[in-house]
PDB file of C-alpha atoms in Angstrom:
ATOM      1  CA  MET N 224      -9.250 -29.363  44.430  1.00  0.00           C
ATOM      2  CA  GLY N 225      -6.463 -28.068  42.413  1.00  0.00           C
ATOM      3  CA  SER N 226      -6.746 -24.956  40.655  1.00  0.00           C
ATOM      4  CA  HIS N 227      -6.542 -26.955  36.931  1.00  0.00           C
ATOM      5  CA  GLN N 228      -9.361 -28.856  38.468  1.00  0.00           C
ATOM      6  CA  ALA N 229     -11.293 -26.086  39.177  1.00  0.00           C
ATOM      7  CA  GLN N 230     -10.869 -24.425  35.847  1.00  0.00           C
ATOM      8  CA  MET N 231     -12.040 -27.350  33.975  1.00  0.00           C
ATOM      9  CA  GLN N 232     -14.967 -27.457  36.234  1.00  0.00           C
ATOM     10  CA  GLY N 233     -15.279 -23.774  35.122  1.00  0.00           C
ATOM     11  CA  PHE N 234     -15.183 -24.508  31.533  1.00  0.00           C
ATOM     12  CA  ALA N 235     -17.506 -27.153  31.957  1.00  0.00           C
ATOM     13  CA  LYS N 236     -20.378 -24.999  33.287  1.00  0.00           C
ATOM     14  CA  TYR N 237     -19.842 -22.690  30.712  1.00  0.00           C
ATOM     15  CA  ASN N 238     -20.088 -25.332  28.300  1.00  0.00           C
ATOM     16  CA  ARG N 239     -23.460 -26.619  29.947  1.00  0.00           C
ATOM     17  CA  GLU N 240     -24.878 -23.220  30.372  1.00  0.00           C
ATOM     18  CA  PHE N 241     -23.875 -21.710  26.800  1.00  0.00           C
ATOM     19  CA  ASN N 242     -24.870 -25.068  24.360  1.00  0.00           C
ATOM     20  CA  ALA N 243     -28.401 -24.805  26.398  1.00  0.00           C
ATOM     21  CA  ARG N 244     -28.985 -21.245  25.447  1.00  0.00           C
ATOM     22  CA  LEU N 245     -27.672 -22.013  22.039  1.00  0.00           C
ATOM     23  CA  PHE N 246     -29.706 -25.009  21.642  1.00  0.00           C
ATOM     24  CA  THR N 247     -32.858 -23.070  22.968  1.00  0.00           C
ATOM     25  CA  LEU N 248     -31.999 -20.326  20.563  1.00  0.00           C
ATOM     26  CA  VAL N 249     -31.715 -22.958  17.311  1.00  0.00           C
ATOM     27  CA  ALA N 250     -34.865 -24.590  18.509  1.00  0.00           C
ATOM     28  CA  ASP N 251     -36.938 -21.959  17.086  1.00  0.00           C
ATOM     29  CA  LEU N 252     -35.271 -22.137  14.019  1.00  0.00           C
ATOM     30  CA  SER N 253     -36.651 -24.324  10.822  1.00  0.00           C
ATOM     31  CA  ASP N 254     -34.824 -27.459  10.097  1.00  0.00           C
ATOM     32  CA  ASN N 255     -34.137 -25.562   6.452  1.00  0.00           C
ATOM     33  CA  GLU N 256     -32.582 -22.911   8.058  1.00  0.00           C
ATOM     34  CA  ARG N 257     -30.503 -25.185  10.605  1.00  0.00           C
ATOM     35  CA  LYS N 258     -29.288 -27.060   7.761  1.00  0.00           C
ATOM     36  CA  LYS N 259     -28.747 -24.392   5.228  1.00  0.00           C
ATOM     37  CA  ASP N 260     -25.027 -23.853   4.040  1.00  0.00           C
ATOM     38  CA  LEU N 261     -24.096 -20.585   5.236  1.00  0.00           C
ATOM     39  CA  GLY N 262     -20.711 -21.232   4.111  1.00  0.00           C
ATOM     40  CA  ALA N 263     -19.195 -22.081   7.384  1.00  0.00           C
ATOM     41  CA  PHE N 264     -16.373 -24.954   8.012  1.00  0.00           C
ATOM     42  CA  PHE N 265     -19.024 -27.262   8.672  1.00  0.00           C
ATOM     43  CA  CYS N 266     -21.312 -25.709   6.630  1.00  0.00           C
ATOM     44  CA  SER N 267     -24.820 -25.226   8.594  1.00  0.00           C
ATOM     45  CA  ILE N 268     -25.756 -24.514  11.899  1.00  0.00           C
ATOM     46  CA  HIS N 269     -26.738 -28.114  12.323  1.00  0.00           C
ATOM     47  CA  GLY N 270     -23.347 -29.444  10.995  1.00  0.00           C
ATOM     48  CA  THR N 271     -21.600 -27.248  13.215  1.00  0.00           C
ATOM     49  CA  LEU N 272     -23.501 -28.331  16.582  1.00  0.00           C
ATOM     50  CA  ASN N 273     -23.169 -32.138  15.184  1.00  0.00           C
ATOM     51  CA  HIS N 274     -19.376 -31.869  14.553  1.00  0.00           C
ATOM     52  CA  ILE N 275     -19.038 -30.019  18.380  1.00  0.00           C
ATOM     53  CA  LEU N 276     -21.062 -33.007  19.814  1.00  0.00           C
ATOM     54  CA  LEU N 277     -18.653 -35.444  17.734  1.00  0.00           C
ATOM     55  CA  ALA N 278     -15.412 -33.873  18.659  1.00  0.00           C
ATOM     56  CA  ASP N 279     -16.503 -33.673  22.502  1.00  0.00           C
ATOM     57  CA  ARG N 280     -17.347 -37.700  22.358  1.00  0.00           C
ATOM     58  CA  ILE N 281     -13.846 -38.318  20.428  1.00  0.00           C
ATOM     59  CA  TRP N 282     -12.207 -36.883  23.163  1.00  0.00           C
ATOM     60  CA  LEU N 283     -14.233 -38.411  25.954  1.00  0.00           C
ATOM     61  CA  GLY N 284     -13.225 -41.693  23.963  1.00  0.00           C
ATOM     62  CA  ARG N 285      -9.687 -40.643  24.306  1.00  0.00           C
ATOM     63  CA  PHE N 286      -9.941 -39.797  28.139  1.00  0.00           C
ATOM     64  CA  ALA N 287     -11.836 -42.835  28.792  1.00  0.00           C
ATOM     65  CA  ASN N 288      -8.415 -44.716  27.233  1.00  0.00           C
ATOM     66  CA  ALA N 289      -6.245 -42.576  28.868  1.00  0.00           C
ATOM     67  CA  PHE N 290      -8.172 -42.672  32.127  1.00  0.00           C
ATOM     68  CA  PRO N 291      -9.854 -45.670  32.295  1.00  0.00           C
ATOM     69  CA  ALA N 292     -11.241 -46.023  36.060  1.00  0.00           C
ATOM     70  CA  MET N 293     -12.716 -42.776  35.510  1.00  0.00           C
ATOM     71  CA  ALA N 294     -17.094 -43.532  36.641  1.00  0.00           C
ATOM     72  CA  SER N 295     -17.979 -40.757  34.307  1.00  0.00           C
ATOM     73  CA  LEU N 296     -17.006 -42.186  31.369  1.00  0.00           C
ATOM     74  CA  GLN N 297     -18.380 -46.046  31.942  1.00  0.00           C
ATOM     75  CA  THR N 298     -21.636 -45.496  30.563  1.00  0.00           C
ATOM     76  CA  ALA N 299     -21.614 -42.553  28.193  1.00  0.00           C
ATOM     77  CA  GLN N 300     -22.060 -42.329  24.249  1.00  0.00           C
ATOM     78  CA  LEU N 301     -18.155 -42.434  23.256  1.00  0.00           C
ATOM     79  CA  VAL N 302     -16.615 -42.207  19.843  1.00  0.00           C
ATOM     80  CA  GLN N 303     -13.657 -44.406  19.502  1.00  0.00           C
ATOM     81  CA  GLN N 304     -13.615 -44.359  15.581  1.00  0.00           C
ATOM     82  CA  PHE N 305     -14.587 -42.254  12.898  1.00  0.00           C
ATOM     83  CA  ALA N 306     -14.387 -41.684   9.142  1.00  0.00           C
ATOM     84  CA  SER N 307     -14.568 -38.012   9.016  1.00  0.00           C
ATOM     85  CA  LEU N 308     -14.673 -34.778  11.481  1.00  0.00           C
ATOM     86  CA  ARG N 309     -17.913 -33.870   9.285  1.00  0.00           C
ATOM     87  CA  ASP N 310     -19.571 -37.790  10.284  1.00  0.00           C
ATOM     88  CA  GLU N 311     -23.317 -36.718  11.072  1.00  0.00           C
ATOM     89  CA  LEU N 312     -24.119 -38.304  14.578  1.00  0.00           C
ATOM     90  CA  TYR N 313     -27.953 -37.249  14.733  1.00  0.00           C
ATOM     91  CA  ALA N 314     -29.858 -35.640  11.379  1.00  0.00           C
ATOM     92  CA  ASP N 315     -32.928 -35.127  14.093  1.00  0.00           C
ATOM     93  CA  PHE N 316     -32.591 -31.938  15.773  1.00  0.00           C
ATOM     94  CA  SER N 317     -34.413 -33.180  18.849  1.00  0.00           C
ATOM     95  CA  GLU N 318     -32.365 -35.872  19.081  1.00  0.00           C
ATOM     96  CA  LEU N 319     -28.839 -33.994  18.279  1.00  0.00           C
ATOM     97  CA  SER N 320     -30.216 -31.597  21.243  1.00  0.00           C
ATOM     98  CA  THR N 321     -31.058 -34.639  23.492  1.00  0.00           C
ATOM     99  CA  GLN N 322     -27.691 -36.297  23.211  1.00  0.00           C
ATOM    100  CA  ARG N 323     -25.761 -32.664  23.409  1.00  0.00           C
ATOM    101  CA  LEU N 324     -27.651 -32.495  27.008  1.00  0.00           C
ATOM    102  CA  ALA N 325     -26.470 -36.051  27.722  1.00  0.00           C
ATOM    103  CA  THR N 326     -23.043 -35.170  26.991  1.00  0.00           C
ATOM    104  CA  ASP N 327     -22.792 -32.155  28.910  1.00  0.00           C
ATOM    105  CA  LYS N 328     -23.622 -34.047  31.602  1.00  0.00           C
ATOM    106  CA  VAL N 329     -21.136 -36.632  31.136  1.00  0.00           C
ATOM    107  CA  ILE N 330     -18.580 -33.251  30.822  1.00  0.00           C
ATOM    108  CA  THR N 331     -19.383 -31.965  33.875  1.00  0.00           C
ATOM    109  CA  HIS N 332     -19.373 -34.934  36.191  1.00  0.00           C
ATOM    110  CA  PHE N 333     -16.184 -35.728  34.289  1.00  0.00           C
ATOM    111  CA  ALA N 334     -14.688 -32.394  34.973  1.00  0.00           C
ATOM    112  CA  ASP N 335     -15.690 -32.866  39.062  1.00  0.00           C
ATOM    113  CA  GLU N 336     -14.303 -36.309  38.681  1.00  0.00           C
ATOM    114  CA  LEU N 337     -10.793 -35.381  37.708  1.00  0.00           C
ATOM    115  CA  THR N 338      -7.531 -35.573  39.728  1.00  0.00           C
ATOM    116  CA  ASP N 339      -4.283 -33.479  39.957  1.00  0.00           C
ATOM    117  CA  THR N 340      -2.802 -36.774  38.968  1.00  0.00           C
ATOM    118  CA  GLN N 341      -4.800 -37.526  35.903  1.00  0.00           C
ATOM    119  CA  LEU N 342      -4.427 -33.668  34.686  1.00  0.00           C
ATOM    120  CA  ALA N 343      -0.736 -34.071  35.327  1.00  0.00           C
ATOM    121  CA  SER N 344      -0.398 -37.445  33.853  1.00  0.00           C
ATOM    122  CA  THR N 345       1.172 -37.696  30.371  1.00  0.00           C
ATOM    123  CA  MET N 346      -2.111 -38.350  27.692  1.00  0.00           C
ATOM    124  CA  LYS N 347      -1.011 -40.378  24.659  1.00  0.00           C
ATOM    125  CA  TYR N 348      -3.282 -40.782  21.777  1.00  0.00           C
ATOM    126  CA  SER N 349      -3.849 -40.990  18.015  1.00  0.00           C
ATOM    127  CA  ASN N 350      -5.278 -37.683  16.171  1.00  0.00           C
ATOM    128  CA  SER N 351      -7.588 -37.687  13.476  1.00  0.00           C
ATOM    129  CA  GLN N 352      -4.923 -38.090  10.952  1.00  0.00           C
ATOM    130  CA  GLY N 353      -3.334 -41.134  13.013  1.00  0.00           C
ATOM    131  CA  GLN N 354      -0.390 -39.248  14.369  1.00  0.00           C
ATOM    132  CA  LEU N 355       0.820 -40.091  17.906  1.00  0.00           C
ATOM    133  CA  ARG N 356       0.220 -37.378  20.371  1.00  0.00           C
ATOM    134  CA  GLU N 357       1.815 -36.938  23.715  1.00  0.00           C
ATOM    135  CA  HIS N 358       0.937 -34.083  26.273  1.00  0.00           C
ATOM    136  CA  PRO N 359      -0.239 -33.529  29.808  1.00  0.00           C
ATOM    137  CA  GLY N 360      -3.856 -34.521  30.427  1.00  0.00           C
ATOM    138  CA  TRP N 361      -4.897 -30.938  31.309  1.00  0.00           C
ATOM    139  CA  VAL N 362      -3.516 -29.879  27.843  1.00  0.00           C
ATOM    140  CA  ALA N 363      -5.915 -31.857  25.943  1.00  0.00           C
ATOM    141  CA  ILE N 364      -8.773 -31.427  28.419  1.00  0.00           C
ATOM    142  CA  ALA N 365      -8.366 -27.760  28.054  1.00  0.00           C
ATOM    143  CA  HIS N 366      -8.181 -27.941  24.050  1.00  0.00           C
ATOM    144  CA  MET N 367     -11.290 -29.582  24.260  1.00  0.00           C
ATOM    145  CA  PHE N 368     -13.283 -27.028  25.769  1.00  0.00           C
ATOM    146  CA  ASN N 369     -11.402 -24.671  23.492  1.00  0.00           C
ATOM    147  CA  HIS N 370     -12.422 -26.273  20.070  1.00  0.00           C
ATOM    148  CA  GLN N 371     -15.745 -26.038  21.900  1.00  0.00           C
ATOM    149  CA  THR N 372     -15.642 -22.289  22.692  1.00  0.00           C
ATOM    150  CA  HIS N 373     -14.085 -21.626  18.550  1.00  0.00           C
ATOM    151  CA  HIS N 374     -17.219 -23.261  16.818  1.00  0.00           C
ATOM    152  CA  ARG N 375     -19.778 -21.968  19.283  1.00  0.00           C
ATOM    153  CA  GLY N 376     -18.109 -18.591  17.785  1.00  0.00           C
ATOM    154  CA  GLN N 377     -18.658 -19.651  14.431  1.00  0.00           C
ATOM    155  CA  LEU N 378     -22.455 -20.581  15.398  1.00  0.00           C
ATOM    156  CA  THR N 379     -22.868 -16.847  16.985  1.00  0.00           C
ATOM    157  CA  THR N 380     -21.830 -15.724  13.733  1.00  0.00           C
ATOM    158  CA  LEU N 381     -23.994 -17.768  11.524  1.00  0.00           C
ATOM    159  CA  LEU N 382     -26.957 -17.142  13.748  1.00  0.00           C
ATOM    160  CA  HIS N 383     -26.285 -13.380  13.547  1.00  0.00           C
ATOM    161  CA  GLN N 384     -26.208 -13.979   9.528  1.00  0.00           C
ATOM    162  CA  LEU N 385     -29.853 -15.182  10.096  1.00  0.00           C
ATOM    163  CA  GLY N 386     -30.988 -12.066  12.747  1.00  0.00           C
ATOM    164  CA  HIS N 387     -30.420 -13.673  16.099  1.00  0.00           C
ATOM    165  CA  ASP N 388     -28.965 -12.442  18.784  1.00  0.00           C
ATOM    166  CA  VAL N 389     -27.290 -14.987  20.899  1.00  0.00           C
ATOM    167  CA  GLY N 390     -26.568 -12.385  23.753  1.00  0.00           C
ATOM    168  CA  VAL N 391     -23.258 -12.154  26.030  1.00  0.00           C
ATOM    169  CA  THR N 392     -21.026 -14.996  25.624  1.00  0.00           C
ATOM    170  CA  ASP N 393     -18.159 -14.096  27.596  1.00  0.00           C
ATOM    171  CA  PHE N 394     -16.638 -16.943  29.760  1.00  0.00           C
ATOM    172  CA  VAL N 395     -16.762 -14.653  32.685  1.00  0.00           C
ATOM    173  CA  ALA N 396     -20.422 -13.735  32.528  1.00  0.00           C
ATOM    174  CA  TYR N 397     -21.437 -17.537  33.350  1.00  0.00           C
ATOM    175  CA  MET N 398     -18.872 -17.849  36.274  1.00  0.00           C
ATOM    176  CA  VAL N 399     -20.567 -15.316  38.502  1.00  0.00           C
TER     177      VAL N 399
END
């Protein structure tokens, strides 16, 4: 296993464990609290959680196209087409939570299955504006994890505004 794969596996572990923690905390909120517009880019806690799941499935769809032999992506729920990065996948929090858990398992298996060849290969895809993008696979995969972290940071602020402490959010705390 190369150092990039180990890094992606670490990011997948952090993603899975921090998401589980967030969803446990958010489950205690009322539906109104979860869906209240708090002025975030995706408006609400629910909207932000939904966006992260949507973006993960978009990226997994791109990876499935770039690396078609990956077993981890063969039966996964992927998004190949979407109208907007605000598309709501699941209005019901329980279903959103179930689907988040399922996607985190796919991401973990995906990270375990990655090879140095895939990580170093040139990945080509169209971004959400239809522009062709091209860079090493590891850059796109690292971006997926960075994107998750960015929006989870927004969630910690939204939860803090509602009086809830998420606790330690540092990557290194999850790697022990």
